[in-house]
């Protein structure tokens, strides 16, 4: 941007103007160069009923035009008018004095060519015969520029072409992050950034629409209303975005107070559009600056860059024109927002990659837990004994073992499985352990919803812990019971072990591999929306898993 600004034209102005004077009435001789206008008014507050009035402005041409390159006159005037240069009619824009009877005609921004023989160095007079039917209190303060006619026509087109490309970049970003949000509707910063880009796109296009779309002066206030509304949206969405990125205590309360301030600025002196836009931009910078300072204090990623950018925007506001500081500042702020969003996406990608690694590790842990050498050796030893003593039961033992391995093979690559699959795995495991330990194991369940899903192996792990750390009752039996309950807040699985006693080391031992596995699986599937408790009770042991909605 700095390199491009060095290529800009810095030619000296070719004219200087004096104060404009006004008079209500309609006399053709008021266009004359030598007319005495000393008694004309320097200001008119109101010209009602679409009456015709005149204005006269003395202009000094400081440099004569080059050959075959006539000067042009660009005007921004509220009203429909005829323009005279040194008493010669050089252009017409609408139908002055007939606005009440004829439809709106003409444009707010118009460029006229000045005859070469009327642009010699020295003093000239521009007289305008006009009427202002739609806004009779908007008199004076004309926008006036004199320069090479071709340059006046092409400069705006070139400027607008660059700004259209500039606005298009933010439109593409807005659409992209909107679809990104639709893919993950919990990613609200992406939605806020998309809305901010849409609003900035609309602000840029509305501001620079004057060259591509002819606008009658009666519609200019509508354009300003749209610009002010877009500015209000931007002034709210940017601090909202920073509040979500750098959350501070009671941020919703402070954001509500800031919104009330914006509404007050928007409503008070609303007809002074430049004043309203300037105050909203100032409020945006001050409030965002406070959020960025808090982010730097908390050492949040990207906060220092945001703080530096906001300070740069404040410096630009008092160093360059308001329009330049507005669009340059907003573009820098939006780029900062994009940077913060990229940091967030990077963190999410790393978290996702870590979850894949953890998921793979958990699957391996599930297999290792159930196919470990200790388990296999004890199972094979028991199997040999059963085959030698009772071949038929040995065959049933083998079938139960094969069934458990088949179930493990089905579930080991899944994050969630049906509760019926998990129960089937537990029942099969009890069959195997009954052959191994020669204890009468039984399984009961209550209130089970077949449509529910759980992480694979969590109940199976609780079952293993119950078998390992429990002693059989007097009748050589251990009973396990699974109870399911649910309400609008959570789903609850209660796993009960009915045994003679729980071994003392189970009470004092640090958290084992089994509980670590269960917690890792619950975190993988439900993040922090779960709770696990494990405690001894009179009949043995009680485990409770709550999964919150």
XYZ file of C-alpha atoms in Angstrom:
549
model
C 0.000 0.000 0.000
C 2.831 2.383 0.814
C 4.518 1.647 -2.544
C 1.286 2.278 -4.439
C 0.693 5.612 -2.717
C 4.067 6.778 -4.009
C 2.654 6.460 -7.545
C -0.291 8.772 -6.884
C -0.542 12.081 -8.730
C 0.389 15.055 -6.600
C -0.349 17.801 -9.147
C -1.036 21.276 -7.838
C -4.654 22.536 -7.960
C -5.544 24.502 -11.075
C -8.136 26.711 -9.387
C -9.094 28.504 -6.187
C -12.631 29.482 -5.201
C -14.193 32.254 -3.170
C -17.237 32.153 -0.948
C -20.540 31.316 -2.580
C -23.433 33.789 -2.300
C -27.161 33.140 -2.772
C -30.366 34.909 -3.769
C -33.940 33.679 -4.035
C -35.606 34.551 -7.343
C -35.117 33.899 -11.025
C -33.502 36.494 -13.253
C -31.513 35.427 -16.359
C -29.110 38.367 -15.988
C -27.895 36.917 -12.675
C -25.607 34.637 -14.719
C -23.605 37.610 -16.037
C -19.948 37.926 -15.100
C -20.037 41.633 -14.249
C -23.136 41.460 -12.043
C -22.830 43.234 -8.696
C -23.610 40.538 -6.105
C -22.339 42.309 -3.008
C -25.825 42.347 -1.481
C -26.450 38.667 -2.039
C -26.750 36.477 1.078
C -23.868 34.374 2.253
C -26.249 31.723 3.504
C -29.879 30.681 2.993
C -31.396 28.350 5.588
C -34.593 27.413 3.725
C -36.059 27.745 0.225
C -39.553 26.178 0.434
C -41.980 24.924 -2.243
C -39.278 24.182 -4.811
C -38.688 27.865 -5.607
C -35.854 28.761 -7.948
C -32.827 30.449 -6.425
C -29.369 31.325 -7.684
C -25.841 30.942 -6.374
C -22.703 32.648 -7.599
C -19.106 31.620 -6.917
C -16.014 33.500 -8.089
C -13.224 31.170 -9.195
C -9.610 31.901 -10.109
C -8.061 29.704 -12.801
C -4.406 29.395 -11.773
C -3.217 27.535 -14.840
C -4.628 27.486 -18.343
C -5.473 24.047 -19.815
C -3.181 22.322 -22.274
C -4.087 22.253 -25.941
C -6.932 19.821 -26.785
C -7.335 18.996 -23.090
C -10.230 21.129 -21.819
C -11.074 21.503 -18.178
C -14.049 19.842 -16.591
C -16.239 20.943 -13.697
C -17.449 18.300 -11.233
C -20.317 19.352 -8.967
C -22.036 17.780 -5.982
C -25.186 19.845 -5.475
C -28.479 19.164 -3.699
C -31.069 20.085 -6.300
C -31.823 20.170 -10.005
C -30.014 22.985 -11.744
C -28.461 24.744 -14.729
C -24.823 25.815 -14.490
C -23.378 28.927 -16.179
C -19.704 29.753 -16.616
C -18.963 33.404 -17.301
C -22.613 33.814 -18.354
C -22.543 30.848 -20.755
C -24.773 27.826 -20.101
C -22.413 24.832 -19.974
C -24.723 22.159 -18.572
C -28.068 21.151 -17.211
C -28.929 18.627 -14.516
C -32.679 18.098 -14.133
C -35.487 20.635 -14.382
C -35.067 23.471 -11.879
C -38.353 24.984 -10.766
C -40.425 22.120 -12.194
C -39.627 19.394 -9.663
C -43.142 19.362 -8.207
C -44.667 18.629 -11.626
C -42.017 16.398 -13.217
C -40.425 13.152 -11.989
C -36.924 13.341 -10.441
C -34.218 13.831 -13.030
C -30.469 14.318 -12.925
C -27.643 13.087 -10.698
C -26.145 14.279 -7.457
C -22.602 14.045 -8.882
C -22.253 15.511 -12.359
C -19.306 16.507 -14.552
C -19.511 19.241 -17.202
C -16.969 20.326 -19.794
C -15.836 23.979 -19.729
C -15.163 25.584 -23.134
C -11.446 26.155 -23.615
C -11.905 29.843 -24.467
C -13.504 30.375 -21.047
C -10.683 28.887 -18.969
C -7.904 31.382 -19.433
C -5.904 32.342 -16.351
C -7.713 34.791 -14.093
C -11.076 35.352 -12.420
C -14.265 33.684 -13.607
C -17.817 33.300 -12.258
C -19.802 30.109 -11.866
C -23.530 30.787 -11.510
C -26.075 28.068 -10.766
C -29.821 28.380 -11.254
C -31.447 25.689 -9.130
C -34.315 24.456 -7.020
C -34.318 22.053 -4.064
C -37.826 20.663 -3.792
C -37.081 17.520 -1.772
C -34.676 18.937 0.836
C -35.359 22.681 1.023
C -33.150 23.056 4.112
C -30.037 21.625 2.384
C -28.720 24.795 0.775
C -25.076 25.491 -0.028
C -21.905 23.553 0.789
C -21.391 22.495 -2.811
C -18.756 19.968 -3.770
C -16.651 21.531 -6.518
C -13.586 20.375 -8.440
C -11.979 21.632 -11.633
C -9.375 19.586 -13.492
C -8.675 17.953 -16.812
C -12.070 16.740 -18.128
C -10.830 13.258 -19.083
C -9.112 12.853 -15.708
C -12.294 13.811 -13.869
C -14.204 11.126 -15.768
C -11.629 8.371 -15.438
C -10.230 8.971 -11.927
C -13.426 7.897 -10.205
C -13.792 4.875 -12.488
C -10.239 3.762 -11.710
C -10.704 4.381 -8.000
C -13.999 2.504 -7.979
C -12.558 -0.442 -9.878
C -9.887 -0.851 -7.211
C -12.459 -0.505 -4.435
C -14.731 -3.075 -6.094
C -11.856 -5.579 -6.112
C -11.120 -4.612 -2.529
C -14.749 -5.121 -1.504
C -14.924 -8.391 -3.455
C -12.113 -9.852 -1.357
C -14.152 -9.306 1.795
C -17.268 -10.691 0.104
C -15.407 -13.918 -0.702
C -14.126 -14.107 2.878
C -17.664 -13.541 4.180
C -19.109 -16.350 2.044
C -16.280 -18.738 2.927
C -16.581 -18.269 6.681
C -20.376 -18.404 6.481
C -20.124 -21.892 4.969
C -17.469 -22.711 7.571
C -19.967 -21.790 10.285
C -22.758 -23.788 8.634
C -20.445 -26.799 8.774
C -19.922 -26.277 12.507
C -22.729 -24.206 14.009
C -20.950 -23.903 17.345
C -18.191 -21.821 15.734
C -19.755 -18.423 16.463
C -16.571 -16.333 15.916
C -16.598 -17.497 12.280
C -20.197 -16.292 11.949
C -19.403 -12.897 13.527
C -16.397 -12.485 11.225
C -18.540 -13.415 8.206
C -21.178 -10.847 9.185
C -18.474 -8.194 9.703
C -17.067 -8.870 6.234
C -20.561 -8.693 4.706
C -21.197 -5.371 6.434
C -17.832 -3.947 5.339
C -18.498 -5.138 1.782
C -21.864 -3.377 1.870
C -20.317 -0.216 3.340
C -17.646 -0.073 0.630
C -20.078 -0.687 -2.227
C -22.623 1.827 -0.901
C -19.983 4.504 -0.433
C -18.496 4.098 -3.919
C -21.742 3.451 -5.784
C -21.919 7.061 -6.936
C -19.918 6.481 -10.138
C -21.570 3.292 -11.352
C -25.182 4.009 -10.329
C -26.758 7.435 -11.021
C -28.286 8.764 -7.795
C -30.769 11.622 -7.722
C -30.226 14.011 -4.853
C -33.597 12.996 -3.334
C -32.164 9.488 -2.778
C -28.889 10.644 -1.286
C -30.254 10.673 2.279
C -31.413 7.065 1.769
C -27.839 6.194 0.788
C -26.533 7.947 3.899
C -29.069 6.078 6.063
C -27.826 2.774 4.626
C -24.209 3.761 5.281
C -25.058 4.748 8.865
C -26.925 1.476 9.462
C -24.009 -0.557 8.093
C -21.648 1.444 10.266
C -23.787 0.658 13.317
C -23.602 -3.074 12.513
C -19.818 -2.941 12.096
C -19.393 -0.929 15.296
C -21.279 -3.631 17.195
C -19.930 -6.791 15.531
C -16.201 -6.012 15.830
C -16.177 -5.482 19.650
C -18.471 -8.518 19.960
C -15.896 -10.577 18.071
C -13.024 -9.342 20.241
C -15.105 -10.035 23.364
C -15.461 -13.665 22.260
C -11.750 -13.972 21.459
C -10.532 -12.217 24.621
C -13.311 -12.874 27.174
C -13.204 -10.582 30.196
C -15.237 -10.559 33.443
C -18.918 -9.689 32.931
C -18.309 -9.181 29.209
C -22.012 -9.537 28.383
C -22.878 -6.704 30.782
C -20.231 -4.367 29.343
C -21.259 -5.303 25.814
C -24.841 -4.404 26.698
C -23.704 -1.001 28.018
C -21.690 -0.443 24.835
C -24.755 -1.332 22.720
C -26.806 1.229 24.635
C -24.115 3.853 23.934
C -24.197 2.992 20.219
C -27.983 3.322 20.132
C -27.718 6.706 21.847
C -25.129 7.903 19.299
C -27.244 6.510 16.457
C -30.394 8.314 17.591
C -29.076 11.670 18.817
C -28.501 14.223 16.018
C -29.252 11.440 13.543
C -29.589 13.846 10.609
C -25.890 14.750 11.009
C -24.684 11.586 9.319
C -20.958 12.361 9.289
C -21.096 13.277 12.978
C -22.932 10.022 13.812
C -20.546 7.847 11.795
C -17.503 9.542 13.313
C -18.752 9.004 16.874
C -19.618 5.357 16.247
C -16.166 4.730 14.786
C -14.555 6.428 17.792
C -16.649 4.320 20.211
C -15.659 1.156 18.357
C -11.967 1.970 18.658
C -12.139 2.902 22.356
C -14.144 -0.165 23.414
C -12.064 -2.544 21.280
C -8.905 -0.950 22.653
C -9.999 -1.756 26.206
C -10.669 -5.387 25.246
C -7.272 -5.657 23.543
C -5.502 -4.223 26.613
C -7.187 -6.865 28.775
C -6.140 -9.529 26.258
C -2.527 -8.359 26.425
C -2.741 -8.391 30.234
C -3.953 -12.006 30.103
C -1.263 -12.835 27.510
C -3.838 -14.023 24.980
C -2.533 -15.019 21.563
C -2.810 -12.221 19.006
C -3.862 -9.584 21.564
C -0.720 -7.485 21.181
C -1.128 -7.322 17.391
C -4.753 -6.229 17.794
C -3.696 -3.547 20.293
C -1.027 -2.242 17.921
C -3.508 -2.156 15.011
C -6.106 -0.220 17.013
C -3.500 2.341 18.090
C -2.446 2.656 14.438
C -6.085 3.276 13.453
C -6.368 6.052 16.032
C -3.148 7.613 14.684
C -4.478 7.441 11.104
C -7.751 9.055 12.127
C -5.895 12.249 13.066
C -3.297 12.042 10.274
C -5.277 11.450 7.068
C -8.790 12.122 5.773
C -11.725 10.472 7.526
C -12.722 8.312 4.533
C -9.174 7.028 4.042
C -8.710 6.300 7.741
C -12.148 4.636 7.880
C -11.612 2.120 5.082
C -7.925 1.524 5.779
C -8.570 1.111 9.503
C -11.485 -1.283 9.040
C -9.533 -3.391 6.575
C -6.629 -3.691 9.042
C -9.013 -4.586 11.882
C -10.724 -7.247 9.753
C -7.326 -8.692 8.836
C -6.575 -8.896 12.560
C -9.871 -10.694 13.085
C -8.941 -13.106 10.303
C -5.585 -13.723 11.978
C -7.260 -14.507 15.313
C -9.665 -16.824 13.518
C -6.760 -18.602 11.813
C -5.136 -19.131 15.222
C -8.408 -20.601 16.495
C -8.717 -22.888 13.466
C -5.109 -23.994 13.925
C -5.784 -24.880 17.575
C -8.888 -26.813 16.558
C -6.942 -28.689 13.875
C -4.219 -29.616 16.352
C -6.858 -30.705 18.861
C -8.514 -32.821 16.186
C -5.213 -34.428 15.243
C -4.523 -35.115 18.922
C -7.981 -36.641 19.272
C -7.207 -38.955 16.345
C -3.989 -40.014 18.035
C -5.812 -40.496 21.323
C -8.590 -42.441 19.620
C -6.057 -44.766 18.027
C -4.300 -45.177 21.363
C -7.589 -45.956 23.071
C -8.435 -48.618 20.515
C -5.058 -50.213 21.045
C -5.556 -49.932 24.800
C -8.908 -51.730 24.501
C -7.312 -54.599 22.635
C -4.313 -54.707 24.945
C -6.578 -54.809 27.983
C -8.349 -57.882 26.686
C -5.600 -59.705 24.809
C -2.761 -59.180 27.226
C -0.379 -62.136 27.848
C -1.554 -62.549 31.461
C -5.180 -62.913 30.339
C -4.290 -65.262 27.483
C -2.008 -67.473 29.560
C -4.562 -67.909 32.352
C -7.370 -68.481 29.861
C -5.380 -71.074 27.868
C -4.371 -72.865 31.059
C -8.000 -73.073 32.149
C -8.960 -74.180 28.643
C -6.481 -77.084 28.742
C -7.907 -78.220 32.076
C -11.483 -78.106 30.807
C -10.632 -80.008 27.603
C -8.869 -82.711 29.571
C -11.612 -83.028 32.198
C -14.828 -82.143 30.308
C -14.341 -81.793 26.533
C -17.906 -80.577 25.945
C -17.506 -77.690 28.391
C -14.097 -77.035 26.852
C -15.823 -76.543 23.502
C -18.306 -74.108 25.106
C -15.340 -72.300 26.660
C -13.717 -71.936 23.232
C -16.978 -70.681 21.708
C -17.355 -68.024 24.439
C -13.746 -66.930 23.928
C -14.245 -66.714 20.162
C -17.449 -64.726 20.653
C -15.694 -62.154 22.873
C -12.864 -61.684 20.383
C -15.413 -61.311 17.575
C -17.259 -58.594 19.511
C -13.975 -56.819 20.280
C -13.116 -56.912 16.583
C -16.464 -55.295 15.735
C -16.201 -52.395 18.156
C -12.496 -51.562 18.379
C -12.602 -48.968 15.533
C -15.740 -47.188 16.760
C -16.125 -44.179 19.014
C -19.638 -45.084 20.183
C -21.422 -48.437 20.105
C -24.923 -49.610 20.939
C -25.542 -50.347 24.610
C -26.777 -53.807 23.560
C -23.355 -54.573 22.043
C -21.625 -53.476 25.234
C -23.921 -55.650 27.345
C -23.336 -58.625 25.033
C -19.589 -58.134 25.474
C -20.014 -58.102 29.285
C -22.151 -61.243 29.294
C -19.655 -63.108 27.104
C -16.791 -62.049 29.337
C -18.675 -63.392 32.379
C -19.030 -66.764 30.634
C -15.274 -66.942 30.095
C -14.455 -65.861 33.650
C -16.938 -68.367 35.033
C -14.977 -71.179 33.348
C -11.651 -69.712 34.488
C -12.442 -68.930 38.134
C -15.255 -71.459 38.682
C -17.396 -68.754 40.288
C -21.093 -68.328 39.557
C -21.323 -64.921 37.885
C -24.739 -63.434 37.069
C -25.846 -60.350 35.160
C -28.955 -58.226 35.615
C -30.100 -54.999 33.953
C -32.881 -52.500 34.583
C -34.425 -49.736 32.468
C -32.019 -50.204 29.542
C -32.841 -48.164 26.409
C -31.636 -50.168 23.366
C -31.328 -46.959 21.340
C -28.593 -45.477 23.563
C -24.912 -45.558 22.679
C -21.811 -45.586 24.874
C -18.042 -45.552 24.292
C -16.819 -49.124 23.701
C -15.440 -51.046 26.650
C -16.347 -48.727 29.523
C -18.873 -51.096 31.165
C -16.654 -54.037 30.238
C -13.807 -52.326 32.132
C -16.006 -51.782 35.207
C -16.948 -55.450 35.009
C -13.281 -56.498 34.933
C -12.557 -54.316 37.947
C -15.447 -55.895 39.802
C -14.184 -59.391 39.016
C -10.594 -58.568 39.921
C -11.207 -56.753 43.201
C -14.216 -58.667 44.566
C -14.570 -61.907 46.535
C -17.526 -64.279 45.970
C -20.385 -64.553 48.410
C -20.897 -67.588 50.653
C -22.730 -69.386 47.836
C -19.715 -68.825 45.533
C -21.511 -66.176 43.450
C -20.984 -62.574 42.364
C -23.777 -60.550 40.802
C -23.502 -57.485 38.545
C -26.398 -55.153 37.827
C -26.677 -52.289 35.341
C -29.362 -49.639 35.940
C -30.186 -46.908 33.396
C -32.004 -43.658 34.232
C -32.485 -40.461 32.236
C -34.082 -37.036 32.468
C -33.856 -33.714 30.647
C -30.465 -32.909 32.235
C -28.476 -36.131 32.034
C -28.342 -39.861 31.362
C -27.116 -42.072 34.197
C -25.635 -45.590 34.179
C -25.277 -47.191 37.619
C -23.102 -50.317 37.707
C -23.483 -52.347 40.913
C -21.297 -55.197 42.134
C -22.796 -57.584 44.709
C -19.900 -59.417 46.392
C -18.743 -60.527 49.820
C -16.093 -57.880 50.202
C -13.880 -55.521 48.322
C -10.174 -56.034 48.696
C -8.526 -53.430 50.864
C -5.944 -52.412 48.253
C -8.734 -51.273 45.973
C -9.530 -48.501 48.427
C -6.010 -47.171 48.732
C -4.605 -47.852 45.319
C -4.043 -44.917 42.980
C -6.236 -44.545 39.903
C -5.619 -47.596 37.757
C -5.364 -48.124 34.012
C -9.023 -49.166 33.807
C -10.410 -45.900 35.209
C -7.971 -43.881 33.086
C -9.252 -45.711 30.029
C -12.896 -45.014 30.953
C -12.230 -41.303 31.561
C -10.296 -40.962 28.311
C -13.130 -42.609 26.378
C -15.761 -40.386 28.008
C -13.722 -37.248 27.284
C -13.249 -38.302 23.680
C -17.005 -38.641 23.127
C -18.524 -36.085 25.512
C -15.678 -33.636 26.209
C -16.349 -32.306 29.746
C -20.043 -33.167 29.834
C -19.736 -36.248 32.028
C -19.146 -37.365 35.612
C -17.759 -40.645 36.998
C -17.975 -41.738 40.644
C -16.774 -44.997 42.161
C -17.352 -45.911 45.824
C -17.774 -48.931 48.154
C -21.255 -49.766 49.468
C -22.687 -52.367 51.855
C -23.296 -54.929 49.135
C -19.965 -54.438 47.357
C -19.178 -51.599 44.931
C -21.071 -48.860 43.107
C -19.978 -47.052 39.913
C -22.002 -44.184 38.447
C -21.551 -42.593 35.026
C -23.558 -39.423 34.299
C -23.615 -37.988 30.781
C -25.008 -34.446 30.723
C -27.131 -33.034 27.921
